[in-house]
mmCIF file with all atom_site columns, C-alpha atoms in Angstrom:
data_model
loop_
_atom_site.group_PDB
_atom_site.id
_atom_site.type_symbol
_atom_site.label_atom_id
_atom_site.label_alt_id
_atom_site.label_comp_id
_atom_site.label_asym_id
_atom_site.label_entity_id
_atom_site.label_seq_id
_atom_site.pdbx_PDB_ins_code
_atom_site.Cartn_x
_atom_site.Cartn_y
_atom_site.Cartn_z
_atom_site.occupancy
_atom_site.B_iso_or_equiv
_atom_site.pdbx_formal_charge
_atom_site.auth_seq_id
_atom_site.auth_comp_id
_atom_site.auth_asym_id
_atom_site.auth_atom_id
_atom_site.pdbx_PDB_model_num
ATOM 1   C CA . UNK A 1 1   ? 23.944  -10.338 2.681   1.00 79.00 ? 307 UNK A CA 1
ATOM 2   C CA . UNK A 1 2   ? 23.855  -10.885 6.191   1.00 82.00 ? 308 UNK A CA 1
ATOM 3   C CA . UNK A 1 3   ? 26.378  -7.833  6.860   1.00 83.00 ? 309 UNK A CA 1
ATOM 4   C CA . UNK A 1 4   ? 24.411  -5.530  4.469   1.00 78.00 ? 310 UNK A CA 1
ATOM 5   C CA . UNK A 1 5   ? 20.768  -6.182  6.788   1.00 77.00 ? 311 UNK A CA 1
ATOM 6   C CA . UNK A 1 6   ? 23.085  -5.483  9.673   1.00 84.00 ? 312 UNK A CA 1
ATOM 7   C CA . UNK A 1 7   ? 24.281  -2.249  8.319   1.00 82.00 ? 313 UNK A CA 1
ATOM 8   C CA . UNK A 1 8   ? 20.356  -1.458  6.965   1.00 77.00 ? 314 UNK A CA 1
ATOM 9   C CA . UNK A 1 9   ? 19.344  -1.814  10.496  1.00 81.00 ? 315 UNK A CA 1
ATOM 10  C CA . UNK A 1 10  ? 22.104  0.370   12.378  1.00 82.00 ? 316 UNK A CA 1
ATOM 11  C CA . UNK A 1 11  ? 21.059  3.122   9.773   1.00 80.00 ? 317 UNK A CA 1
ATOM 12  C CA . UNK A 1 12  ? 17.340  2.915   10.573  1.00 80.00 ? 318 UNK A CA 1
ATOM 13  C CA . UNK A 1 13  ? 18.074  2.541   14.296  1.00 83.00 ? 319 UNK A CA 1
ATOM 14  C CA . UNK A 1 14  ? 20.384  5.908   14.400  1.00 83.00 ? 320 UNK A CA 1
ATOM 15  C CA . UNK A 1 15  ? 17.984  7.839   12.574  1.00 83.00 ? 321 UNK A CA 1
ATOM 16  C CA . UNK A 1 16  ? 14.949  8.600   14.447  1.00 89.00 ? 322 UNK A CA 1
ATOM 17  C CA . UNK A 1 17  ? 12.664  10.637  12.122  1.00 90.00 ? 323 UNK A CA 1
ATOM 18  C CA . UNK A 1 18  ? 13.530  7.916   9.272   1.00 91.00 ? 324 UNK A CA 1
ATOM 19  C CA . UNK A 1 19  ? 12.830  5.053   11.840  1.00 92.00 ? 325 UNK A CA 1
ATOM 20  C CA . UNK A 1 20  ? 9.593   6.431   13.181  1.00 93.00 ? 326 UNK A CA 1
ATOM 21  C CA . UNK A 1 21  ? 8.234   7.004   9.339   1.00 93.00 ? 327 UNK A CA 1
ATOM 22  C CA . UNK A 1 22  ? 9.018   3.332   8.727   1.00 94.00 ? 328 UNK A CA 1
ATOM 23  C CA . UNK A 1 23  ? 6.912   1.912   12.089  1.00 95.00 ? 329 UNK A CA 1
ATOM 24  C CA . UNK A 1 24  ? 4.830   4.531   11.121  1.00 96.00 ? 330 UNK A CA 1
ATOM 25  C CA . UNK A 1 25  ? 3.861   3.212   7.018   1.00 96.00 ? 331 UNK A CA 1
ATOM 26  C CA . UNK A 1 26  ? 3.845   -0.216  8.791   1.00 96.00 ? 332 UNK A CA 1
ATOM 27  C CA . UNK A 1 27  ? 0.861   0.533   11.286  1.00 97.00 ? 333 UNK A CA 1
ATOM 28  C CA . UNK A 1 28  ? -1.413  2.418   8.172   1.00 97.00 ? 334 UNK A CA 1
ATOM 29  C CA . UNK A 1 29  ? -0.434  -0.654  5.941   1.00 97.00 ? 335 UNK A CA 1
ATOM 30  C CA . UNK A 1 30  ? -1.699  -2.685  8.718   1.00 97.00 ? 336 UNK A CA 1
ATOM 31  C CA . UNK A 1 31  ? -4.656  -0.623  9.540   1.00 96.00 ? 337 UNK A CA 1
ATOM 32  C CA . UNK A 1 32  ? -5.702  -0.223  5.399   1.00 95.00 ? 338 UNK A CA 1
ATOM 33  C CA . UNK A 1 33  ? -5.414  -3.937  4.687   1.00 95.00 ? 339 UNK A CA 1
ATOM 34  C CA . UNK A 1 34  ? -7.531  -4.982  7.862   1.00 96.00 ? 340 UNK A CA 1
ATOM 35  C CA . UNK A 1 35  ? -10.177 -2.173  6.406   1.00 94.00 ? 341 UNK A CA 1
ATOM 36  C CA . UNK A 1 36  ? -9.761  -3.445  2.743   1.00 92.00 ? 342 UNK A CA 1
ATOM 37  C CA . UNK A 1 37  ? -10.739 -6.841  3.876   1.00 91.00 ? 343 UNK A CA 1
ATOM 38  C CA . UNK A 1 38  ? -13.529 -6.171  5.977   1.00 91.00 ? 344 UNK A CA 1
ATOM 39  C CA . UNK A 1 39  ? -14.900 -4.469  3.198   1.00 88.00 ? 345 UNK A CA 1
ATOM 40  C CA . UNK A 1 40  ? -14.123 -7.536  0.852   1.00 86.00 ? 346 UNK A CA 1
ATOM 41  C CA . UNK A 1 41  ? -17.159 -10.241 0.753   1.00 83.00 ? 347 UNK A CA 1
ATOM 42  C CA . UNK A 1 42  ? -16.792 -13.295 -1.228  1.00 82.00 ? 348 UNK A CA 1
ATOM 43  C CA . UNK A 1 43  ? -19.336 -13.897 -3.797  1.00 80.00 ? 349 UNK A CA 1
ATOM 44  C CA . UNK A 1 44  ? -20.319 -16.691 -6.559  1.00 81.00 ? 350 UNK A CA 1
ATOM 45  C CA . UNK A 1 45  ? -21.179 -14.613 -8.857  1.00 79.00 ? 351 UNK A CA 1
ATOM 46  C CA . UNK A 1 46  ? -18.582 -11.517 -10.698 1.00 80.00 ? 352 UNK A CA 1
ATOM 47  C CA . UNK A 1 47  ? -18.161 -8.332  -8.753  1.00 80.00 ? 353 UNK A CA 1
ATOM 48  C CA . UNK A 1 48  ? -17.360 -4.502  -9.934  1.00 79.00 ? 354 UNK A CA 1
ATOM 49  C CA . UNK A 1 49  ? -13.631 -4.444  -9.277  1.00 77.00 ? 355 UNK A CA 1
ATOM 50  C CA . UNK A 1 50  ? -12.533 -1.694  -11.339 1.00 77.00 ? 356 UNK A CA 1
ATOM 51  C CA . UNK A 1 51  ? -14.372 1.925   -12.343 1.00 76.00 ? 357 UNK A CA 1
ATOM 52  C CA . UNK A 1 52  ? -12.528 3.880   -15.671 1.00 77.00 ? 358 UNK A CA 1
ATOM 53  C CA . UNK A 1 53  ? -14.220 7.304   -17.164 1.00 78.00 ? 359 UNK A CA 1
ATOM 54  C CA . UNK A 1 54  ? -12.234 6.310   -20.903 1.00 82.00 ? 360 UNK A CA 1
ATOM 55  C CA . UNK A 1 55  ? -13.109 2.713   -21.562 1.00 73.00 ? 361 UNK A CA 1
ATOM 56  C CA . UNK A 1 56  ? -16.507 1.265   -23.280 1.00 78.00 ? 362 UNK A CA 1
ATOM 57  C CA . UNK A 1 57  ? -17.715 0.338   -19.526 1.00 77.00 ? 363 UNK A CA 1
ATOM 58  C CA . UNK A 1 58  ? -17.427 2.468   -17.003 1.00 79.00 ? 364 UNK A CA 1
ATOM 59  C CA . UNK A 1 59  ? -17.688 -0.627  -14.506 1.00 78.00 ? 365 UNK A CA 1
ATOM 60  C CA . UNK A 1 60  ? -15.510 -3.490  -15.279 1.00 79.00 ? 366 UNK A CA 1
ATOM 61  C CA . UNK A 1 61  ? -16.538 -6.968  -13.602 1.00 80.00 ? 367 UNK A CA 1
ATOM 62  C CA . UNK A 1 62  ? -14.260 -9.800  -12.537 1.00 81.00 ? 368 UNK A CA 1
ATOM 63  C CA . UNK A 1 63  ? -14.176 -12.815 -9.660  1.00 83.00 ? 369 UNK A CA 1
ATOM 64  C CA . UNK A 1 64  ? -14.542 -11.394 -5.828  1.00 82.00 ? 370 UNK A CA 1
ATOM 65  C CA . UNK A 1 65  ? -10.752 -12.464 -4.767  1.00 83.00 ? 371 UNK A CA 1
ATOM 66  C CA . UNK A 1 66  ? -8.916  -9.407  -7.389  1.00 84.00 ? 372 UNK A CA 1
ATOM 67  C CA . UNK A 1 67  ? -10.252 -7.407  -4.996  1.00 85.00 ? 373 UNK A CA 1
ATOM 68  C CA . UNK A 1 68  ? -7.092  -8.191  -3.061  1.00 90.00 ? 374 UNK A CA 1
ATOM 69  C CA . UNK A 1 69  ? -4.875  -6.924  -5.154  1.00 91.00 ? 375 UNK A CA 1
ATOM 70  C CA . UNK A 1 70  ? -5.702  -3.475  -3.300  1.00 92.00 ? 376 UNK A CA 1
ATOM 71  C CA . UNK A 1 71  ? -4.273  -4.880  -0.213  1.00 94.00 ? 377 UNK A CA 1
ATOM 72  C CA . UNK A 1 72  ? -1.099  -6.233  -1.977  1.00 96.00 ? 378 UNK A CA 1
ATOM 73  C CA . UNK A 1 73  ? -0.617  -3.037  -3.914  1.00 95.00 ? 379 UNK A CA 1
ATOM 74  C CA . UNK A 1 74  ? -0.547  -1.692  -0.275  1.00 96.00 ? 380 UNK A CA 1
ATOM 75  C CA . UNK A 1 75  ? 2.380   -4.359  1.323   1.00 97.00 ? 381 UNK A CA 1
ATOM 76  C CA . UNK A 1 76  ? 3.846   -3.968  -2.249  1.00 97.00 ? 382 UNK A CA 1
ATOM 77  C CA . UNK A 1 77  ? 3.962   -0.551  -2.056  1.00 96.00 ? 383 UNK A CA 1
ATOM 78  C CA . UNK A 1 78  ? 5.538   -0.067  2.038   1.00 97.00 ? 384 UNK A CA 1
ATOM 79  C CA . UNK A 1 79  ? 7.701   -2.665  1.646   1.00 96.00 ? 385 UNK A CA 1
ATOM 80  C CA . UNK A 1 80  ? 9.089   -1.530  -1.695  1.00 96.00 ? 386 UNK A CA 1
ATOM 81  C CA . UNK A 1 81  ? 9.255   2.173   -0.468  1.00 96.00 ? 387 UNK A CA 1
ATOM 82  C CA . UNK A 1 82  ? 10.352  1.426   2.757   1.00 94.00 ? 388 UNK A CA 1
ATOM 83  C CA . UNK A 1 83  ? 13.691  -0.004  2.019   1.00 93.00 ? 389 UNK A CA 1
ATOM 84  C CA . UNK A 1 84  ? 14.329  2.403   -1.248  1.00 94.00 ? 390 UNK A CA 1
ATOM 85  C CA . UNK A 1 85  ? 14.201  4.622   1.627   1.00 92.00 ? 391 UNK A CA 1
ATOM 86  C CA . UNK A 1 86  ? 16.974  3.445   3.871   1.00 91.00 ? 392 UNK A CA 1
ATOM 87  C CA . UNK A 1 87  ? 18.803  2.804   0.446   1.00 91.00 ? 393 UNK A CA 1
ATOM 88  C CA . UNK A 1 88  ? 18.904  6.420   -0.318  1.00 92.00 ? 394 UNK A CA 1
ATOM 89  C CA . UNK A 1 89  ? 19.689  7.622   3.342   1.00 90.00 ? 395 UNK A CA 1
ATOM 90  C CA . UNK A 1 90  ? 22.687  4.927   2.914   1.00 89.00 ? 396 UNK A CA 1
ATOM 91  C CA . UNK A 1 91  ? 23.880  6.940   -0.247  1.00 90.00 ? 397 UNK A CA 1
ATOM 92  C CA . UNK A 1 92  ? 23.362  10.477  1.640   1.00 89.00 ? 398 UNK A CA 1
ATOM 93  C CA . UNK A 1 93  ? 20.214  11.053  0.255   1.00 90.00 ? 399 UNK A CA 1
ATOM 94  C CA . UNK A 1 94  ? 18.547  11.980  3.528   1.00 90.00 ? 400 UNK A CA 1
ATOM 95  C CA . UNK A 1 95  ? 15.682  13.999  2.605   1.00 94.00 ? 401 UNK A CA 1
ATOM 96  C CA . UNK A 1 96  ? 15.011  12.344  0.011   1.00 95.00 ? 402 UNK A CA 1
ATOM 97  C CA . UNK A 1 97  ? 14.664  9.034   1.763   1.00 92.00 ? 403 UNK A CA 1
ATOM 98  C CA . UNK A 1 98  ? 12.552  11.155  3.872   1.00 93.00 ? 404 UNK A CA 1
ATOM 99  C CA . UNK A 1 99  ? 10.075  12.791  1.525   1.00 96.00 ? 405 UNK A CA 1
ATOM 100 C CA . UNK A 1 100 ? 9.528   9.072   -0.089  1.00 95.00 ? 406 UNK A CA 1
ATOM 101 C CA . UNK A 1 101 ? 8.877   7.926   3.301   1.00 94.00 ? 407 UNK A CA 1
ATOM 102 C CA . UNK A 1 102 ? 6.401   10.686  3.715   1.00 96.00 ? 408 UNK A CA 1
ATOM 103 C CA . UNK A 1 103 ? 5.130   10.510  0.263   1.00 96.00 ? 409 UNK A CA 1
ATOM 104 C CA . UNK A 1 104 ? 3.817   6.613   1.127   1.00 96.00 ? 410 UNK A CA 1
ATOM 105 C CA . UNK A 1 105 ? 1.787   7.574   3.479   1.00 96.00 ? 411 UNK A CA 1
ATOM 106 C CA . UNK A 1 106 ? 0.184   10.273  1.112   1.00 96.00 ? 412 UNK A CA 1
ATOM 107 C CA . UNK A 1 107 ? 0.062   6.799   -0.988  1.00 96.00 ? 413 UNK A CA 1
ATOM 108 C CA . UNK A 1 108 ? -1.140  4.418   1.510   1.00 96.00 ? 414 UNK A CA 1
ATOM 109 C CA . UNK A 1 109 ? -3.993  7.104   2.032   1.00 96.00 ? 415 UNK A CA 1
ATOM 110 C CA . UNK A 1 110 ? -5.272  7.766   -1.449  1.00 96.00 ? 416 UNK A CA 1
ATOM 111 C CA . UNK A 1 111 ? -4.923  4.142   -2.082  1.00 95.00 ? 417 UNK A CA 1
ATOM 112 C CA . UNK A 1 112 ? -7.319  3.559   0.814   1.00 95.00 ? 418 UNK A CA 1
ATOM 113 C CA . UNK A 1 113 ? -9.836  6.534   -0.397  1.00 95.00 ? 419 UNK A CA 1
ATOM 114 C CA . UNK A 1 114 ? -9.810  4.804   -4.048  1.00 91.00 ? 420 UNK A CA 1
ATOM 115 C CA . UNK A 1 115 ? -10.306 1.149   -3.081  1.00 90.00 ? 421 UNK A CA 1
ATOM 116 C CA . UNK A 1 116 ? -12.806 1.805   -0.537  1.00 91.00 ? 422 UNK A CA 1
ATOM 117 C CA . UNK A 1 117 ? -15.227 2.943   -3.070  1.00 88.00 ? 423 UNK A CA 1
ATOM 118 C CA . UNK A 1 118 ? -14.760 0.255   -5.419  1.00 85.00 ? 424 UNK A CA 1
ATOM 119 C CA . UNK A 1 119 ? -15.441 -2.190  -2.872  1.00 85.00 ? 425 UNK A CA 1
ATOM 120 C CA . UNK A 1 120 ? -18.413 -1.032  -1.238  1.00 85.00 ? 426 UNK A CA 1
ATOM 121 C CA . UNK A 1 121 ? -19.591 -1.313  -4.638  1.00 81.00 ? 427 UNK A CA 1
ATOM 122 C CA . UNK A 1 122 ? -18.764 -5.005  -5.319  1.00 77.00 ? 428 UNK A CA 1
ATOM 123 C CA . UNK A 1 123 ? -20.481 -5.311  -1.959  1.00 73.00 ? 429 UNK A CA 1
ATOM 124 C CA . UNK A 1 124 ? -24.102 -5.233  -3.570  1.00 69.00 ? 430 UNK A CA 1
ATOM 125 C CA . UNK A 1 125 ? -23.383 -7.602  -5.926  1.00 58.00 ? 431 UNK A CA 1
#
């Protein structure tokens, strides 16, 4: 285990563009959750925390704190992508590695333009 996160590492470090794409997703992950939860307000009462065009409701209702499953959808999502990404540039899969890497910050930034919504929303109540 301790040899594979040691071989992991030398293949981010030699790799510049696949390196800077990974501090890169880690600064917007950073920067989204901090905005998600300034935006998030604890409340007693139930909170809008989900909008769907097909069900009965358009404006589902649940407790303040699954708002934060934005945020973890967010770590979830860098985390998970960023080490399928070193994983494929391990198996020669460069670009593709690359365009994933790219492809979660197209991600991390419709995620934020979603949530953001949604929660200013459960902000009045």
């Amino acid at each position: 285990m301790k040899q594979e996160i040691t071989t992991s590492i030398k293949t981010i470090m030699s790799d510049r563009w696949l390196a800077g794409l990974i501090v890169f997703n880690v600064i917007f992950a950073i920067i989204v959750v901090i905005v998600l939860a300034a935006h998030i307000k604890p409340r007693e009462t139930q909170v809008i925390t989900q909008y769907s065009a097909f069900g009965i409701t358009s404006l589902y209702r649940d407790y303040w704190y699954t708002l934060w499953f934005y945020a973890l959808l967010e770590v979830v999502a860098v985390v998970g992508h960023s080490i399928l990404a070193v994983k494929l540039v391990k198996l020669e899969r460069r670009h593709l590695g690359l365009a994933l890497a790219w492809g979660t910050i197209g991600f991390s930034a419709i995620l934020l333009l979603l949530a953001l919504p949604i929660l200013r929303i459960a902000s009045f109540g």
